[in-house]
Amino acid sequence: MEEAELDQALRETTPAELRHRMEGPGQLSERYRKIGKVMVDGREVYLFTFNTLLKESNFCIRKESRYTHIPDHIHKASELLYVYSGSCTQMVDGTEVRMSQGDLCILDSGVVHSIGYLGEDDIIITIVMRKEYLKHKLLGRLGEGGIINAFIASAISERAEHDSFYVLRNMSSEARHHIVQILSEYFSHDVYNEEIIAAEMVLLFCRLLRQFRDTDLQKKSQKSFDILPV
């Protein structure tokens, strides 16, 4: 899929988005009636397991529906949230995090977060990955050291507190190119696309490690978060 085709596909109005636009910004999708909830720090949040979508694949990539919001939830897997176009506002453990086009947020499992109302130009992509993939495919290839390596190591550890997330801003054009390639392959549904996506994912993280290798990241308290401005 060419980049122009990808852009057109991502901007097309889906049936769910059409329904949200007709019903108004306060209405949640019908799918939330089938999603379980758990208690986290005394509040009830949705639990996204991705068990079906990740059963036969290492990745689950989706465009978040526009003209609505995403309520408080946690994932069982680790997630990359990429602002392809426009902007979005996340609430992470009650803290507001504003993201603009080109920003990438890396969220560990178990982090309570929500996304505010998305307008027509707000194209938000989420990439959810199996921990087995993170451990054997990414961490094994990238070696030791670096902030992103440390995040991946934490994400696959059963003893980790899993309250981490990082926002990477002003990513290089090379890193953004790899994300576009990942999206183009995924939505093209062509043969061997998972193998190509896996290769592009390694290249993406290598680019991120190169760009942010000199960033000084200090771990903060459990209720705080880390922003990596460049």
CSV table of C-alpha atoms in Angstrom, one decimal:
chain,number,residue,atom,x,y,z
A,1,MET,CA,0.0,0.0,0.0
A,2,GLU,CA,1.4,3.4,-1.0
A,3,GLU,CA,1.5,6.2,1.5
A,4,ALA,CA,-1.2,8.2,-0.2
A,5,GLU,CA,-3.5,5.1,-0.2
A,6,LEU,CA,-2.8,4.6,3.5
A,7,ASP,CA,-3.7,8.2,4.3
A,8,GLN,CA,-6.9,7.9,2.3
A,9,ALA,CA,-7.8,4.7,4.1
A,10,LEU,CA,-7.2,6.1,7.5
A,11,ARG,CA,-9.3,9.1,6.9
A,12,GLU,CA,-12.3,7.2,5.5
A,13,THR,CA,-15.3,7.4,7.9
A,14,THR,CA,-16.0,3.9,9.3
A,15,PRO,CA,-19.5,2.7,10.2
A,16,ALA,CA,-18.6,3.1,13.9
A,17,GLU,CA,-17.5,6.7,13.3
A,18,LEU,CA,-20.6,7.5,11.4
A,19,ARG,CA,-22.7,6.2,14.3
A,20,HIS,CA,-20.7,8.2,16.8
A,21,ARG,CA,-21.1,11.4,14.7
A,22,MET,CA,-24.8,10.9,14.6
A,23,GLU,CA,-25.3,10.0,18.3
A,24,GLY,CA,-23.1,12.7,19.7
A,25,PRO,CA,-19.7,12.8,21.6
A,26,GLY,CA,-21.0,11.4,24.9
A,27,GLN,CA,-22.0,8.0,23.6
A,28,LEU,CA,-19.7,5.0,23.9
A,29,SER,CA,-19.5,2.2,21.3
A,30,GLU,CA,-21.8,-0.9,21.7
A,31,ARG,CA,-18.6,-3.1,22.1
A,32,TYR,CA,-18.1,-1.8,25.6
A,33,ARG,CA,-21.1,-3.8,26.8
A,34,LYS,CA,-19.0,-6.9,26.1
A,35,ILE,CA,-15.8,-5.7,27.7
A,36,GLY,CA,-15.0,-6.7,31.2
A,37,LYS,CA,-14.0,-4.4,34.0
A,38,VAL,CA,-11.6,-4.6,36.9
A,39,MET,CA,-10.9,-2.6,40.0
A,40,VAL,CA,-7.7,-0.5,40.0
A,41,ASP,CA,-6.9,1.7,43.0
A,42,GLY,CA,-10.5,1.8,44.1
A,43,ARG,CA,-12.0,2.6,40.7
A,44,GLU,CA,-13.6,0.5,38.0
A,45,VAL,CA,-11.9,0.5,34.6
A,46,TYR,CA,-12.3,-1.5,31.4
A,47,LEU,CA,-9.9,-4.3,30.7
A,48,PHE,CA,-8.7,-4.8,27.1
A,49,THR,CA,-7.2,-8.3,26.8
A,50,PHE,CA,-6.8,-8.6,23.0
A,51,ASN,CA,-6.9,-12.4,23.6
A,52,THR,CA,-8.6,-13.1,20.3
A,53,LEU,CA,-6.7,-10.6,18.1
A,54,LEU,CA,-3.3,-11.6,19.5
A,55,LYS,CA,-4.0,-15.4,19.4
A,56,GLU,CA,-2.5,-15.9,16.0
A,57,SER,CA,-0.5,-12.7,15.6
A,58,ASN,CA,2.2,-10.8,17.4
A,59,PHE,CA,0.6,-7.5,16.7
A,60,CYS,CA,-2.8,-5.8,16.9
A,61,ILE,CA,-2.9,-2.5,15.0
A,62,ARG,CA,-6.0,-0.3,14.9
A,63,LYS,CA,-7.2,3.2,14.2
A,64,GLU,CA,-9.2,4.5,17.2
A,65,SER,CA,-12.7,5.7,16.3
A,66,ARG,CA,-13.2,9.4,15.9
A,67,TYR,CA,-16.1,11.5,17.1
A,68,THR,CA,-16.0,9.8,20.5
A,69,HIS,CA,-13.8,9.2,23.5
A,70,ILE,CA,-12.1,6.2,25.1
A,71,PRO,CA,-12.9,5.8,28.8
A,72,ASP,CA,-10.5,4.7,31.6
A,73,HIS,CA,-9.0,1.3,30.7
A,74,ILE,CA,-5.9,-0.9,31.1
A,75,HIS,CA,-4.3,-3.4,28.7
A,76,LYS,CA,-2.9,-6.9,29.4
A,77,ALA,CA,-0.3,-6.2,26.7
A,78,SER,CA,2.1,-3.3,26.0
A,79,GLU,CA,1.0,-0.6,23.6
A,80,LEU,CA,2.4,2.0,21.3
A,81,LEU,CA,0.1,5.0,20.7
A,82,TYR,CA,1.0,7.1,17.6
A,83,VAL,CA,-0.6,10.4,16.6
A,84,TYR,CA,-0.7,10.0,12.8
A,85,SER,CA,-2.6,13.3,12.4
A,86,GLY,CA,-4.1,16.0,14.5
A,87,SER,CA,-3.7,15.6,18.3
A,88,CYS,CA,-5.1,13.9,21.3
A,89,THR,CA,-5.3,14.3,25.1
A,90,GLN,CA,-4.7,11.3,27.3
A,91,MET,CA,-5.4,11.1,31.0
A,92,VAL,CA,-2.8,8.8,32.6
A,93,ASP,CA,-3.5,8.0,36.2
A,94,GLY,CA,-5.3,11.3,36.4
A,95,THR,CA,-2.5,13.4,34.8
A,96,GLU,CA,-3.2,15.1,31.5
A,97,VAL,CA,-0.8,14.3,28.6
A,98,ARG,CA,-1.3,16.2,25.4
A,99,MET,CA,0.1,14.7,22.2
A,100,SER,CA,0.5,16.2,18.7
A,101,GLN,CA,1.0,14.8,15.3
A,102,GLY,CA,4.2,12.6,15.1
A,103,ASP,CA,4.3,11.9,18.9
A,104,LEU,CA,4.6,8.4,20.1
A,105,CYS,CA,3.6,7.1,23.5
A,106,ILE,CA,4.9,3.8,24.9
A,107,LEU,CA,2.6,2.4,27.5
A,108,ASP,CA,3.3,-0.6,29.8
A,109,SER,CA,0.6,-3.1,30.7
A,110,GLY,CA,-1.6,-2.1,33.6
A,111,VAL,CA,-1.4,1.6,33.1
A,112,VAL,CA,-4.8,3.3,33.5
A,113,HIS,CA,-5.4,5.7,30.8
A,114,SER,CA,-8.2,7.3,28.7
A,115,ILE,CA,-8.3,9.3,25.5
A,116,GLY,CA,-10.5,12.4,25.1
A,117,TYR,CA,-12.8,13.2,22.2
A,118,LEU,CA,-11.2,12.8,18.8
A,119,GLY,CA,-12.2,15.1,15.9
A,120,GLU,CA,-12.2,14.6,12.2
A,121,ASP,CA,-8.4,15.2,11.8
A,122,ASP,CA,-7.4,13.3,14.9
A,123,ILE,CA,-6.1,10.0,13.5
A,124,ILE,CA,-4.8,7.9,16.5
A,125,ILE,CA,-3.1,4.6,15.9
A,126,THR,CA,-2.5,2.0,18.6
A,127,ILE,CA,-0.1,-1.0,18.2
A,128,VAL,CA,-0.5,-3.7,20.8
A,129,MET,CA,2.2,-6.4,21.1
A,130,ARG,CA,2.4,-9.8,22.7
A,131,LYS,CA,5.0,-10.0,25.5
A,132,GLU,CA,6.5,-13.1,23.9
A,133,TYR,CA,7.3,-10.9,20.9
A,134,LEU,CA,8.8,-8.2,23.0
A,135,LYS,CA,11.0,-10.7,24.8
A,136,HIS,CA,12.3,-12.9,22.0
A,137,LYS,CA,12.1,-10.7,18.9
A,138,LEU,CA,12.8,-7.1,20.1
A,139,LEU,CA,14.8,-7.3,23.3
A,140,GLY,CA,16.9,-10.2,21.9
A,141,ARG,CA,17.8,-8.1,18.9
A,142,LEU,CA,18.4,-4.8,20.6
A,143,GLY,CA,20.8,-5.9,23.3
A,144,GLU,CA,21.2,-4.1,26.7
A,145,GLY,CA,21.2,-0.5,27.7
A,146,GLY,CA,19.1,2.5,26.7
A,147,ILE,CA,15.8,3.8,27.9
A,148,ILE,CA,13.6,1.9,25.4
A,149,ASN,CA,15.5,-1.4,26.2
A,150,ALA,CA,14.8,-0.7,29.9
A,151,PHE,CA,11.1,-0.2,29.2
A,152,ILE,CA,10.9,-3.4,27.2
A,153,ALA,CA,12.6,-5.3,30.0
A,154,SER,CA,10.2,-3.9,32.5
A,155,ALA,CA,7.2,-4.7,30.2
A,156,ILE,CA,8.0,-8.4,30.1
A,157,SER,CA,8.8,-8.8,33.8
A,158,GLU,CA,6.2,-10.4,35.9
A,159,ARG,CA,7.6,-8.6,39.0
A,160,ALA,CA,7.5,-5.1,37.5
A,161,GLU,CA,5.0,-2.6,38.9
A,162,HIS,CA,3.8,-1.9,35.4
A,163,ASP,CA,3.1,1.8,35.9
A,164,SER,CA,5.5,3.1,33.2
A,165,PHE,CA,4.8,5.2,30.1
A,166,TYR,CA,7.0,7.4,28.0
A,167,VAL,CA,6.2,10.0,25.4
A,168,LEU,CA,8.7,10.5,22.6
A,169,ARG,CA,8.4,13.8,20.8
A,170,ASN,CA,10.0,15.2,17.7
A,171,MET,CA,10.9,11.8,16.4
A,172,SER,CA,13.2,11.6,13.4
A,173,SER,CA,11.8,11.4,9.9
A,174,GLU,CA,13.4,7.9,9.7
A,175,ALA,CA,11.5,6.7,12.7
A,176,ARG,CA,8.2,8.1,11.4
A,177,HIS,CA,8.9,6.4,8.0
A,178,HIS,CA,9.2,3.0,9.7
A,179,ILE,CA,5.8,3.6,11.5
A,180,VAL,CA,4.2,4.4,8.1
A,181,GLN,CA,5.7,1.3,6.6
A,182,ILE,CA,4.3,-0.8,9.5
A,183,LEU,CA,0.8,0.7,9.0
A,184,SER,CA,1.0,0.2,5.2
A,185,GLU,CA,1.9,-3.4,5.6
A,186,TYR,CA,-0.7,-4.2,8.2
A,187,PHE,CA,-3.6,-2.6,6.4
A,188,SER,CA,-2.6,-4.0,3.0
A,189,HIS,CA,-3.2,-7.6,4.3
A,190,ASP,CA,-0.7,-8.9,1.8
A,191,VAL,CA,1.3,-12.1,2.1
A,192,TYR,CA,4.3,-12.1,4.5
A,193,ASN,CA,3.2,-8.8,6.0
A,194,GLU,CA,3.8,-10.0,9.6
A,195,GLU,CA,7.4,-10.8,8.8
A,196,ILE,CA,7.9,-7.4,7.2
A,197,ILE,CA,6.2,-5.7,10.1
A,198,ALA,CA,8.5,-7.5,12.5
A,199,ALA,CA,11.5,-6.3,10.6
A,200,GLU,CA,10.2,-2.7,10.4
A,201,MET,CA,9.5,-2.9,14.2
A,202,VAL,CA,13.2,-3.7,14.9
A,203,LEU,CA,14.3,-0.9,12.6
A,204,LEU,CA,11.9,1.5,14.3
A,205,PHE,CA,13.2,0.7,17.8
A,206,CYS,CA,16.8,1.0,16.6
A,207,ARG,CA,16.0,4.4,15.2
A,208,LEU,CA,14.4,5.4,18.5
A,209,LEU,CA,17.4,4.1,20.5
A,210,ARG,CA,19.8,6.0,18.3
A,211,GLN,CA,17.8,9.2,18.6
A,212,PHE,CA,17.1,9.1,22.4
A,213,ARG,CA,20.3,7.3,23.5
A,214,ASP,CA,21.6,10.4,25.3
A,215,THR,CA,18.4,11.3,27.1
A,216,ASP,CA,18.7,11.2,30.9
A,217,LEU,CA,15.6,9.4,32.2
A,218,GLN,CA,15.0,9.4,35.9
A,219,LYS,CA,12.4,7.0,37.4
A,220,LYS,CA,9.9,8.8,39.5
A,221,SER,CA,7.3,7.8,42.0
A,222,GLN,CA,4.6,5.3,41.1
A,223,LYS,CA,2.0,8.1,40.4
A,224,SER,CA,4.2,10.2,38.2
A,225,PHE,CA,5.0,10.0,34.5
A,226,ASP,CA,8.0,10.6,32.2
A,227,ILE,CA,8.0,13.0,29.3
A,228,LEU,CA,11.0,12.9,27.0
A,229,PRO,CA,11.2,16.3,25.1
A,230,VAL,CA,13.9,16.7,22.4
